[in-house]
mmCIF file of C-alpha atoms in Angstrom:
data_model
loop_
_atom_site.group_PDB
_atom_site.id
_atom_site.type_symbol
_atom_site.label_atom_id
_atom_site.label_comp_id
_atom_site.label_asym_id
_atom_site.label_seq_id
_atom_site.Cartn_x
_atom_site.Cartn_y
_atom_site.Cartn_z
ATOM 1 C CA MET A 666 68.655 12.298 81.587
ATOM 2 C CA VAL A 667 69.235 8.956 79.377
ATOM 3 C CA THR A 668 68.399 9.291 75.233
ATOM 4 C CA ALA A 669 67.739 6.902 72.610
ATOM 5 C CA GLY A 670 70.620 7.638 71.367
ATOM 6 C CA ASP A 671 73.069 6.914 74.747
ATOM 7 C CA LEU A 672 70.439 3.537 74.650
ATOM 8 C CA MET A 673 71.875 2.825 71.426
ATOM 9 C CA ARG A 674 74.809 2.619 71.715
ATOM 10 C CA LEU A 675 75.430 0.744 75.205
ATOM 11 C CA GLU A 676 73.544 -1.620 72.876
ATOM 12 C CA GLN A 677 76.312 -1.561 69.855
ATOM 13 C CA ALA A 678 78.537 -2.342 72.669
ATOM 14 C CA ASN A 679 76.962 -5.362 74.153
ATOM 15 C CA PRO A 680 78.921 -8.810 73.302
ATOM 16 C CA SER A 681 75.773 -10.335 72.151
ATOM 17 C CA TYR A 682 74.739 -7.834 69.927
ATOM 18 C CA LEU A 683 78.315 -8.099 68.187
ATOM 19 C CA VAL A 684 78.837 -11.488 67.800
ATOM 20 C CA GLY A 685 75.115 -11.352 66.169
ATOM 21 C CA LEU A 686 76.176 -8.376 63.601
ATOM 22 C CA ILE A 687 79.379 -10.497 62.906
ATOM 23 C CA GLU A 688 77.476 -13.142 61.555
ATOM 24 C CA ARG A 689 74.886 -11.022 59.256
ATOM 25 C CA GLN A 690 77.709 -10.145 58.074
ATOM 26 C CA THR A 691 78.933 -11.330 54.008
ATOM 27 C CA THR A 692 82.127 -9.157 53.224
ATOM 28 C CA VAL A 693 85.707 -9.043 54.900
ATOM 29 C CA THR A 694 84.781 -5.142 54.580
ATOM 30 C CA GLY A 695 81.792 -6.183 56.722
ATOM 31 C CA LEU A 696 83.629 -7.736 59.514
ATOM 32 C CA ALA A 697 86.320 -5.442 59.812
ATOM 33 C CA GLU A 698 83.748 -2.432 60.802
ATOM 34 C CA VAL A 699 82.456 -4.853 63.328
ATOM 35 C CA ALA A 700 85.305 -5.924 64.391
ATOM 36 C CA ALA A 701 86.472 -1.949 65.183
ATOM 37 C CA ARG A 702 84.144 -1.417 67.611
ATOM 38 C CA LEU A 703 85.854 -4.072 69.717
ATOM 39 C CA PRO A 704 87.806 -2.313 71.927
ATOM 40 C CA SER A 705 84.653 0.300 73.262
ATOM 41 C CA VAL A 706 82.817 -3.298 74.594
ATOM 42 C CA VAL A 707 85.984 -3.976 76.005
ATOM 43 C CA ALA A 708 86.445 -0.503 77.673
ATOM 44 C CA LEU A 709 82.765 -1.208 78.925
ATOM 45 C CA ALA A 710 82.669 -3.916 80.331
ATOM 46 C CA ALA A 711 85.854 -3.028 81.998
ATOM 47 C CA ALA A 712 84.183 0.133 83.221
ATOM 48 C CA GLN A 713 81.980 -1.677 84.156
ATOM 49 C CA ASP A 714 84.845 -4.220 86.834
ATOM 50 C CA ALA A 715 83.898 -7.043 84.474
ATOM 51 C CA THR A 716 87.310 -9.508 85.675
ATOM 52 C CA ALA A 717 89.912 -9.589 83.583
ATOM 53 C CA ALA A 718 88.933 -13.217 82.444
ATOM 54 C CA ASP A 719 85.251 -12.299 81.727
ATOM 55 C CA VAL A 720 86.397 -9.590 79.174
ATOM 56 C CA ALA A 721 88.739 -12.715 77.634
ATOM 57 C CA ARG A 722 86.031 -15.128 76.865
ATOM 58 C CA VAL A 723 84.400 -11.887 75.622
ATOM 59 C CA PHE A 724 87.400 -11.422 73.629
ATOM 60 C CA THR A 725 87.543 -14.204 72.804
ATOM 61 C CA ALA A 726 84.321 -15.528 71.799
ATOM 62 C CA THR A 727 84.561 -12.559 69.062
ATOM 63 C CA ALA A 728 87.389 -13.725 67.380
ATOM 64 C CA ASP A 729 85.919 -17.200 67.327
ATOM 65 C CA ALA A 730 82.702 -15.655 65.852
ATOM 66 C CA LEU A 731 84.839 -13.481 63.763
ATOM 67 C CA THR A 732 86.971 -17.032 62.443
ATOM 68 C CA ARG A 733 83.631 -19.095 61.928
ATOM 69 C CA ARG A 734 82.128 -16.055 59.421
ATOM 70 C CA LEU A 735 85.473 -16.103 57.231
ATOM 71 C CA ILE A 736 85.030 -19.857 57.390
ATOM 72 C CA ALA A 737 81.770 -19.283 55.604
ATOM 73 C CA ILE A 738 82.411 -16.521 53.418
ATOM 74 C CA ALA A 739 85.577 -18.464 52.024
ATOM 75 C CA GLN A 740 83.155 -21.491 51.545
ATOM 76 C CA GLU A 741 80.530 -19.085 49.924
ATOM 77 C CA SER A 742 83.579 -18.990 46.926
ATOM 78 C CA LEU A 743 85.574 -22.051 47.136
ATOM 79 C CA GLY A 744 82.965 -24.233 46.884
ATOM 80 C CA PRO A 745 82.254 -27.197 49.859
ATOM 81 C CA ALA A 746 85.397 -28.600 51.601
ATOM 82 C CA PRO A 747 86.509 -31.517 49.749
ATOM 83 C CA ALA A 748 86.903 -33.898 53.066
ATOM 84 C CA ALA A 749 85.634 -32.863 56.787
ATOM 85 C CA PHE A 750 88.651 -30.253 59.110
ATOM 86 C CA CYS A 751 88.777 -28.593 62.188
ATOM 87 C CA TRP A 752 89.699 -25.074 62.190
ATOM 88 C CA VAL A 753 91.371 -24.393 65.791
ATOM 89 C CA ALA A 754 92.344 -21.714 67.551
ATOM 90 C CA LEU A 755 95.853 -22.371 69.297
ATOM 91 C CA GLY A 756 98.128 -19.861 72.729
ATOM 92 C CA SER A 757 95.584 -17.416 73.925
ATOM 93 C CA GLN A 758 91.952 -18.070 71.810
ATOM 94 C CA GLY A 759 92.885 -21.130 72.585
ATOM 95 C CA ARG A 760 92.764 -20.671 75.888
ATOM 96 C CA PHE A 761 89.819 -18.271 75.978
ATOM 97 C CA GLU A 762 92.211 -15.165 77.533
ATOM 98 C CA ALA A 763 92.554 -13.302 74.227
ATOM 99 C CA GLY A 764 92.822 -10.269 74.071
ATOM 100 C CA LEU A 765 93.472 -6.590 72.753
ATOM 101 C CA GLY A 766 96.856 -6.435 71.628
ATOM 102 C CA SER A 767 96.925 -10.333 70.847
ATOM 103 C CA ASP A 768 97.627 -12.052 67.524
ATOM 104 C CA GLN A 769 96.708 -15.248 65.204
ATOM 105 C CA ASP A 770 97.422 -18.620 66.677
ATOM 106 C CA ASN A 771 96.251 -21.146 63.893
ATOM 107 C CA ALA A 772 95.900 -24.973 62.419
ATOM 108 C CA LEU A 773 94.493 -26.544 60.193
ATOM 109 C CA ILE A 774 93.312 -31.146 61.468
ATOM 110 C CA LEU A 775 92.128 -33.002 58.585
ATOM 111 C CA GLU A 776 90.483 -35.580 58.597
ATOM 112 C CA THR A 777 92.460 -37.173 55.930
ATOM 113 C CA ASP A 778 95.872 -36.625 54.019
ATOM 114 C CA PRO A 779 94.383 -34.373 51.664
ATOM 115 C CA THR A 780 94.528 -35.075 48.287
ATOM 116 C CA ALA A 781 96.825 -32.636 45.326
ATOM 117 C CA GLN A 782 93.333 -30.774 44.405
ATOM 118 C CA ALA A 783 92.074 -30.921 48.660
ATOM 119 C CA ALA A 784 95.727 -29.695 49.607
ATOM 120 C CA SER A 785 95.550 -26.585 47.164
ATOM 121 C CA TRP A 786 91.485 -25.459 49.248
ATOM 122 C CA PHE A 787 92.556 -25.814 52.042
ATOM 123 C CA GLU A 788 95.318 -23.711 51.863
ATOM 124 C CA ALA A 789 93.168 -20.904 49.672
ATOM 125 C CA LEU A 790 90.399 -21.175 53.390
ATOM 126 C CA ALA A 791 93.908 -20.148 54.828
ATOM 127 C CA THR A 792 95.274 -17.322 53.338
ATOM 128 C CA PHE A 793 91.408 -15.974 52.953
ATOM 129 C CA VAL A 794 90.747 -16.344 56.796
ATOM 130 C CA VAL A 795 93.848 -15.612 58.219
ATOM 131 C CA ASP A 796 93.718 -12.480 55.872
ATOM 132 C CA GLY A 797 90.960 -11.943 56.826
ATOM 133 C CA LEU A 798 91.604 -12.044 60.640
ATOM 134 C CA GLU A 799 94.246 -9.278 60.176
ATOM 135 C CA ARG A 800 92.257 -7.201 58.995
ATOM 136 C CA CYS A 801 90.025 -7.997 61.830
ATOM 137 C CA GLY A 802 92.939 -6.657 63.598
ATOM 138 C CA PHE A 803 94.535 -9.535 64.455
ATOM 139 C CA PRO A 804 98.019 -9.373 63.831
ATOM 140 C CA ARG A 805 99.953 -12.332 62.183
ATOM 141 C CA CYS A 806 101.735 -14.754 64.617
ATOM 142 C CA PRO A 807 105.498 -13.655 64.291
ATOM 143 C CA GLY A 808 106.651 -16.642 64.878
ATOM 144 C CA ASP A 809 104.304 -18.560 61.443
ATOM 145 C CA MET A 810 101.834 -20.180 64.107
ATOM 146 C CA MET A 811 99.231 -20.273 61.286
ATOM 147 C CA ALA A 812 96.357 -22.393 58.845
ATOM 148 C CA THR A 813 98.798 -20.167 56.326
ATOM 149 C CA GLN A 814 102.346 -22.589 56.982
ATOM 150 C CA PRO A 815 101.497 -26.210 55.464
ATOM 151 C CA ARG A 816 102.894 -27.948 58.186
ATOM 152 C CA TRP A 817 100.545 -26.485 60.323
ATOM 153 C CA ARG A 818 97.728 -28.115 57.855
ATOM 154 C CA GLN A 819 97.650 -31.868 58.195
ATOM 155 C CA SER A 820 95.520 -34.662 58.837
ATOM 156 C CA VAL A 821 95.130 -36.962 62.405
ATOM 157 C CA ALA A 822 97.225 -39.168 62.063
ATOM 158 C CA ALA A 823 99.866 -36.871 60.574
ATOM 159 C CA TRP A 824 99.424 -34.516 63.838
ATOM 160 C CA GLU A 825 99.388 -37.490 66.040
ATOM 161 C CA ARG A 826 103.259 -38.410 64.758
ATOM 162 C CA CYS A 827 103.934 -34.172 65.121
ATOM 163 C CA PHE A 828 102.541 -35.078 69.156
ATOM 164 C CA ALA A 829 105.339 -37.760 69.249
ATOM 165 C CA HIS A 830 107.638 -36.473 68.185
ATOM 166 C CA TRP A 831 107.507 -33.395 70.430
ATOM 167 C CA ILE A 832 106.297 -35.202 73.691
ATOM 168 C CA THR A 833 109.262 -37.882 73.187
ATOM 169 C CA THR A 834 112.266 -35.834 71.689
ATOM 170 C CA PRO A 835 111.230 -32.120 73.827
ATOM 171 C CA GLU A 836 114.098 -30.453 71.416
ATOM 172 C CA PRO A 837 113.714 -26.417 72.019
ATOM 173 C CA ASP A 838 111.617 -26.195 68.974
ATOM 174 C CA ALA A 839 109.495 -29.188 69.601
ATOM 175 C CA LEU A 840 108.524 -28.447 72.675
ATOM 176 C CA LEU A 841 107.603 -24.833 71.733
ATOM 177 C CA HIS A 842 105.357 -26.445 69.646
ATOM 178 C CA ALA A 843 103.966 -28.959 71.842
ATOM 179 C CA GLN A 844 103.295 -25.726 74.255
ATOM 180 C CA THR A 845 100.959 -24.398 71.623
ATOM 181 C CA PHE A 846 99.608 -27.117 70.158
ATOM 182 C CA LEU A 847 98.296 -28.836 73.393
ATOM 183 C CA ASP A 848 96.566 -25.617 73.948
ATOM 184 C CA LEU A 849 94.613 -25.923 71.028
ATOM 185 C CA ARG A 850 90.995 -25.859 70.696
ATOM 186 C CA ALA A 851 88.424 -26.665 68.225
ATOM 187 C CA VAL A 852 86.802 -23.247 66.403
ATOM 188 C CA ASP A 853 84.554 -24.658 63.728
ATOM 189 C CA GLY A 854 84.437 -27.772 61.882
ATOM 190 C CA ASP A 855 84.344 -31.488 62.629
ATOM 191 C CA ARG A 856 85.299 -30.827 66.347
ATOM 192 C CA ALA A 857 85.389 -34.850 66.797
ATOM 193 C CA LEU A 858 88.589 -33.865 64.693
ATOM 194 C CA ALA A 859 90.356 -31.653 67.101
ATOM 195 C CA GLU A 860 89.486 -33.296 70.457
ATOM 196 C CA GLN A 861 90.639 -36.721 68.942
ATOM 197 C CA VAL A 862 94.160 -35.223 68.175
ATOM 198 C CA HIS A 863 94.012 -33.345 71.788
ATOM 199 C CA ALA A 864 93.450 -36.415 73.592
ATOM 200 C CA HIS A 865 96.134 -38.006 71.871
ATOM 201 C CA ALA A 866 98.554 -35.645 72.873
ATOM 202 C CA VAL A 867 97.498 -35.330 76.332
ATOM 203 C CA ALA A 868 97.616 -38.924 76.691
ATOM 204 C CA LEU A 869 101.164 -39.285 76.800
ATOM 205 C CA VAL A 870 101.209 -36.727 78.961
ATOM 206 C CA PRO A 871 101.665 -37.442 82.316
ATOM 207 C CA GLY A 872 104.228 -40.753 81.171
ATOM 208 C CA SER A 873 106.559 -38.447 80.096
ATOM 209 C CA PRO A 874 108.201 -37.455 82.673
ATOM 210 C CA ARG A 875 111.514 -35.677 80.932
ATOM 211 C CA PHE A 876 108.802 -33.714 78.680
ATOM 212 C CA GLN A 877 107.540 -32.651 81.803
ATOM 213 C CA ALA A 878 110.581 -31.653 83.235
ATOM 214 C CA HIS A 879 111.648 -29.349 80.345
ATOM 215 C CA LEU A 880 107.931 -27.835 80.782
ATOM 216 C CA ALA A 881 109.169 -27.164 84.254
ATOM 217 C CA LYS A 882 112.338 -25.357 83.047
ATOM 218 C CA GLN A 883 110.696 -23.248 81.147
ATOM 219 C CA ALA A 884 107.833 -22.413 82.830
ATOM 220 C CA GLN A 885 110.551 -20.073 85.075
ATOM 221 C CA ARG A 886 112.254 -18.689 82.135
ATOM 222 C CA PHE A 887 110.519 -16.058 82.151
ATOM 223 C CA GLU A 888 111.088 -14.508 86.199
ATOM 224 C CA PRO A 889 109.209 -12.232 87.667
ATOM 225 C CA PRO A 890 109.773 -8.295 87.566
ATOM 226 C CA LEU A 891 110.548 -8.382 91.439
ATOM 227 C CA GLY A 892 113.691 -7.415 92.743
ATOM 228 C CA PHE A 893 115.466 -9.160 96.125
ATOM 229 C CA PHE A 894 114.118 -6.588 98.473
ATOM 230 C CA ARG A 895 110.631 -6.701 97.068
ATOM 231 C CA ASP A 896 111.485 -3.950 94.925
ATOM 232 C CA PHE A 897 109.629 -3.189 91.648
ATOM 233 C CA VAL A 898 113.166 -4.896 88.717
ATOM 234 C CA VAL A 899 111.744 -1.917 85.404
ATOM 235 C CA GLU A 900 113.305 -2.090 82.004
ATOM 236 C CA THR A 901 115.923 -0.396 81.394
ATOM 237 C CA ALA A 902 116.012 0.134 78.065
ATOM 238 C CA GLY A 903 114.358 0.064 74.843
ATOM 239 C CA ASP A 904 110.233 1.533 74.317
ATOM 240 C CA HIS A 905 109.483 0.686 77.792
ATOM 241 C CA ARG A 906 112.404 2.229 79.955
ATOM 242 C CA HIS A 907 111.338 1.729 83.452
ATOM 243 C CA ALA A 908 107.999 -0.366 83.289
ATOM 244 C CA LEU A 909 106.715 -3.378 83.591
ATOM 245 C CA ASP A 910 106.389 -6.521 81.448
ATOM 246 C CA LEU A 911 102.713 -7.785 83.210
ATOM 247 C CA LYS A 912 102.609 -10.564 80.510
ATOM 248 C CA ALA A 913 106.494 -11.738 80.183
ATOM 249 C CA GLY A 914 107.529 -11.050 83.741
ATOM 250 C CA GLY A 915 103.474 -12.430 85.874
ATOM 251 C CA LEU A 916 100.311 -13.586 82.445
ATOM 252 C CA THR A 917 103.082 -16.324 81.051
ATOM 253 C CA PRO A 918 105.299 -17.927 83.648
ATOM 254 C CA ILE A 919 100.997 -18.688 85.113
ATOM 255 C CA VAL A 920 100.463 -20.312 81.751
ATOM 256 C CA GLN A 921 103.029 -22.781 81.621
ATOM 257 C CA VAL A 922 102.905 -23.864 85.178
ATOM 258 C CA ALA A 923 99.173 -24.229 85.405
ATOM 259 C CA ARG A 924 99.464 -25.790 81.457
ATOM 260 C CA LEU A 925 102.271 -28.139 83.264
ATOM 261 C CA ALA A 926 100.532 -28.782 86.654
ATOM 262 C CA SER A 927 97.028 -30.385 84.589
ATOM 263 C CA LEU A 928 98.791 -31.795 81.935
ATOM 264 C CA ALA A 929 100.168 -33.700 84.471
ATOM 265 C CA THR A 930 97.663 -35.022 85.763
ATOM 266 C CA GLY A 931 95.884 -35.650 82.411
ATOM 267 C CA SER A 932 93.049 -33.602 82.381
ATOM 268 C CA SER A 933 92.265 -32.069 78.462
ATOM 269 C CA ALA A 934 91.299 -28.079 79.938
ATOM 270 C CA VAL A 935 92.851 -26.011 78.067
ATOM 271 C CA SER A 936 92.092 -22.223 79.995
ATOM 272 C CA THR A 937 94.704 -21.025 82.458
ATOM 273 C CA GLY A 938 91.881 -21.109 85.345
ATOM 274 C CA GLU A 939 90.246 -24.231 84.889
ATOM 275 C CA ARG A 940 93.803 -26.327 84.583
ATOM 276 C CA LEU A 941 94.598 -24.298 88.330
ATOM 277 C CA ARG A 942 90.545 -25.692 89.361
ATOM 278 C CA ASN A 943 91.682 -29.351 87.870
ATOM 279 C CA ALA A 944 95.360 -29.561 89.573
ATOM 280 C CA ALA A 945 94.662 -28.606 92.816
ATOM 281 C CA GLY A 946 94.808 -31.295 95.378
ATOM 282 C CA THR A 947 97.191 -32.926 93.631
ATOM 283 C CA SER A 948 100.406 -34.078 93.351
ATOM 284 C CA SER A 949 101.037 -31.319 91.095
ATOM 285 C CA LEU A 950 100.157 -28.862 93.287
ATOM 286 C CA SER A 951 98.117 -28.201 96.129
ATOM 287 C CA HIS A 952 94.644 -26.460 96.880
ATOM 288 C CA GLU A 953 96.725 -23.371 98.194
ATOM 289 C CA ASP A 954 99.120 -22.418 96.031
ATOM 290 C CA ALA A 955 96.116 -22.886 92.999
ATOM 291 C CA ALA A 956 93.861 -20.905 94.412
ATOM 292 C CA SER A 957 96.916 -17.821 94.912
ATOM 293 C CA LEU A 958 97.743 -18.681 91.455
ATOM 294 C CA ALA A 959 94.602 -17.877 90.530
ATOM 295 C CA ASP A 960 93.887 -14.933 91.845
ATOM 296 C CA ALA A 961 97.500 -13.761 91.157
ATOM 297 C CA PHE A 962 96.346 -15.135 86.846
ATOM 298 C CA GLU A 963 92.875 -12.315 87.755
ATOM 299 C CA PHE A 964 94.598 -9.381 89.057
ATOM 300 C CA ILE A 965 97.838 -8.847 87.347
ATOM 301 C CA GLY A 966 94.998 -9.489 84.173
ATOM 302 C CA TYR A 967 93.045 -7.050 85.628
ATOM 303 C CA VAL A 968 96.013 -3.937 85.951
ATOM 304 C CA ARG A 969 97.107 -4.992 82.570
ATOM 305 C CA LEU A 970 93.050 -4.569 80.918
ATOM 306 C CA GLN A 971 93.072 -0.935 82.580
ATOM 307 C CA HIS A 972 96.329 -0.119 81.183
ATOM 308 C CA GLN A 973 94.891 -1.410 77.620
ATOM 309 C CA VAL A 974 91.845 -0.009 78.152
ATOM 310 C CA ARG A 975 93.578 3.630 78.916
ATOM 311 C CA GLN A 976 95.975 3.689 76.233
ATOM 312 C CA ILE A 977 92.940 2.619 73.796
ATOM 313 C CA ALA A 978 90.861 5.739 74.918
ATOM 314 C CA ALA A 979 94.575 7.942 74.275
ATOM 315 C CA GLY A 980 94.476 6.330 71.174
ATOM 316 C CA HIS A 981 97.859 3.957 71.612
ATOM 317 C CA ASP A 982 98.051 0.843 71.047
ATOM 318 C CA ALA A 983 97.586 -1.497 73.560
ATOM 319 C CA ASP A 984 100.817 -3.637 74.591
ATOM 320 C CA ASN A 985 101.406 -5.199 78.435
ATOM 321 C CA TYR A 986 103.996 -2.353 79.772
ATOM 322 C CA ILE A 987 103.556 -0.485 82.921
ATOM 323 C CA ASP A 988 104.808 1.902 85.165
ATOM 324 C CA PRO A 989 104.685 1.276 87.917
ATOM 325 C CA THR A 990 104.276 4.692 89.682
ATOM 326 C CA SER A 991 101.100 5.281 87.583
ATOM 327 C CA LEU A 992 99.531 2.465 89.959
ATOM 328 C CA SER A 993 97.862 3.101 93.703
ATOM 329 C CA PRO A 994 99.969 2.028 96.717
ATOM 330 C CA PHE A 995 97.328 -0.875 96.869
ATOM 331 C CA GLU A 996 98.041 -2.143 93.415
ATOM 332 C CA ARG A 997 101.547 -1.502 93.815
ATOM 333 C CA ARG A 998 101.459 -3.597 96.530
ATOM 334 C CA HIS A 999 99.240 -6.217 95.451
ATOM 335 C CA LEU A 1000 101.461 -7.342 92.261
ATOM 336 C CA LYS A 1001 104.352 -7.383 94.332
ATOM 337 C CA GLU A 1002 102.307 -10.045 96.195
ATOM 338 C CA ALA A 1003 101.085 -11.822 92.756
ATOM 339 C CA PHE A 1004 104.907 -11.749 91.796
ATOM 340 C CA ALA A 1005 106.269 -13.897 95.254
ATOM 341 C CA ILE A 1006 104.048 -16.159 93.880
ATOM 342 C CA ILE A 1007 104.853 -17.097 91.017
ATOM 343 C CA ARG A 1008 108.143 -16.783 91.955
ATOM 344 C CA ALA A 1009 107.296 -19.328 94.845
ATOM 345 C CA ALA A 1010 105.345 -21.204 92.442
ATOM 346 C CA GLN A 1011 108.687 -21.708 89.863
ATOM 347 C CA LYS A 1012 110.774 -22.548 93.110
ATOM 348 C CA ALA A 1013 109.100 -24.956 93.583
ATOM 349 C CA LEU A 1014 108.782 -26.653 89.515
ATOM 350 C CA ALA A 1015 112.540 -26.404 90.531
ATOM 351 C CA TYR A 1016 112.969 -28.421 92.976
ATOM 352 C CA ARG A 1017 109.986 -31.088 92.405
ATOM 353 C CA TYR A 1018 111.994 -31.928 88.751
ATOM 354 C CA ARG A 1019 115.305 -30.845 89.931
ATOM 355 C CA THR A 1020 115.734 -28.719 86.877
ATOM 356 C CA ASP A 1021 119.209 -27.365 88.068
ATOM 357 C CA VAL A 1022 119.965 -30.500 86.715
ATOM 358 C CA THR A 1023 118.127 -31.294 83.805
#
């Protein structure tokens, strides 16, 4: 028999209910308490056999809602913004692909170069929001790509100069920054600022073959953990011995292939799925290869999601490492096929961009 309590628990694990609850909070403590329910929402969605893409969008929508509410709470004490701004998400959140264990990647785009007083206001805003997100369960970015860094709080003109430098001078640091910031998406504030910066950056890529070649080389750095005889190659040392890294060996190379294929066509899409759809049938990617990569991305993401839900249920932190012996024969077979698809896409990039000589 279904009780009123059962119905209440289901309602409270509903993503829409969670976002509505976030919008009613007036303190960081309240937001952190609501955010603590997010793993339960993810577990419920996984139990209902939602796709990995759908769950990622739910998670991302919640992260966006938390960010917007933190900005609103900050402004209640700091006062109105001294100038127009846009808070942007980067990385997985920017791509609508955030999930359990995702850290923060964010920045601020300002309408104009700030005065000293305005710069102080935006610094206080960034500190409050980043600290608040950390309390809500989103760790700080290990690479410090967050709005708390002064270099990631810039005017539109300054951001456009950054992208021009990164794309025309693709050095190691420039490539890292370009890849992360090319996934930027407006979360709160004046969205036109983010759209202007992103459109400027995207427009530079099709005419920059050297930058594309470097992106192609980066897309081959993370090799799928598949041996010559199609057996799994597991970690041999450390805390994750005998495990596969589903992110580094599976999801990340697909993200990078999709980013390059889409940007080469001039597309402004940010999610991996949309990028693959936009690039399908172009000189960057055939319809068949795009569909295969999309299927591989969803399957690997689904396997990781189920693994992370089991970890959370057992009281552990979610990670990307899975012991292949814990998978069913069906899952192992299809995981190998997904890794083989990635390897084929990487070989195609090597041939097209001649990365062996760049």
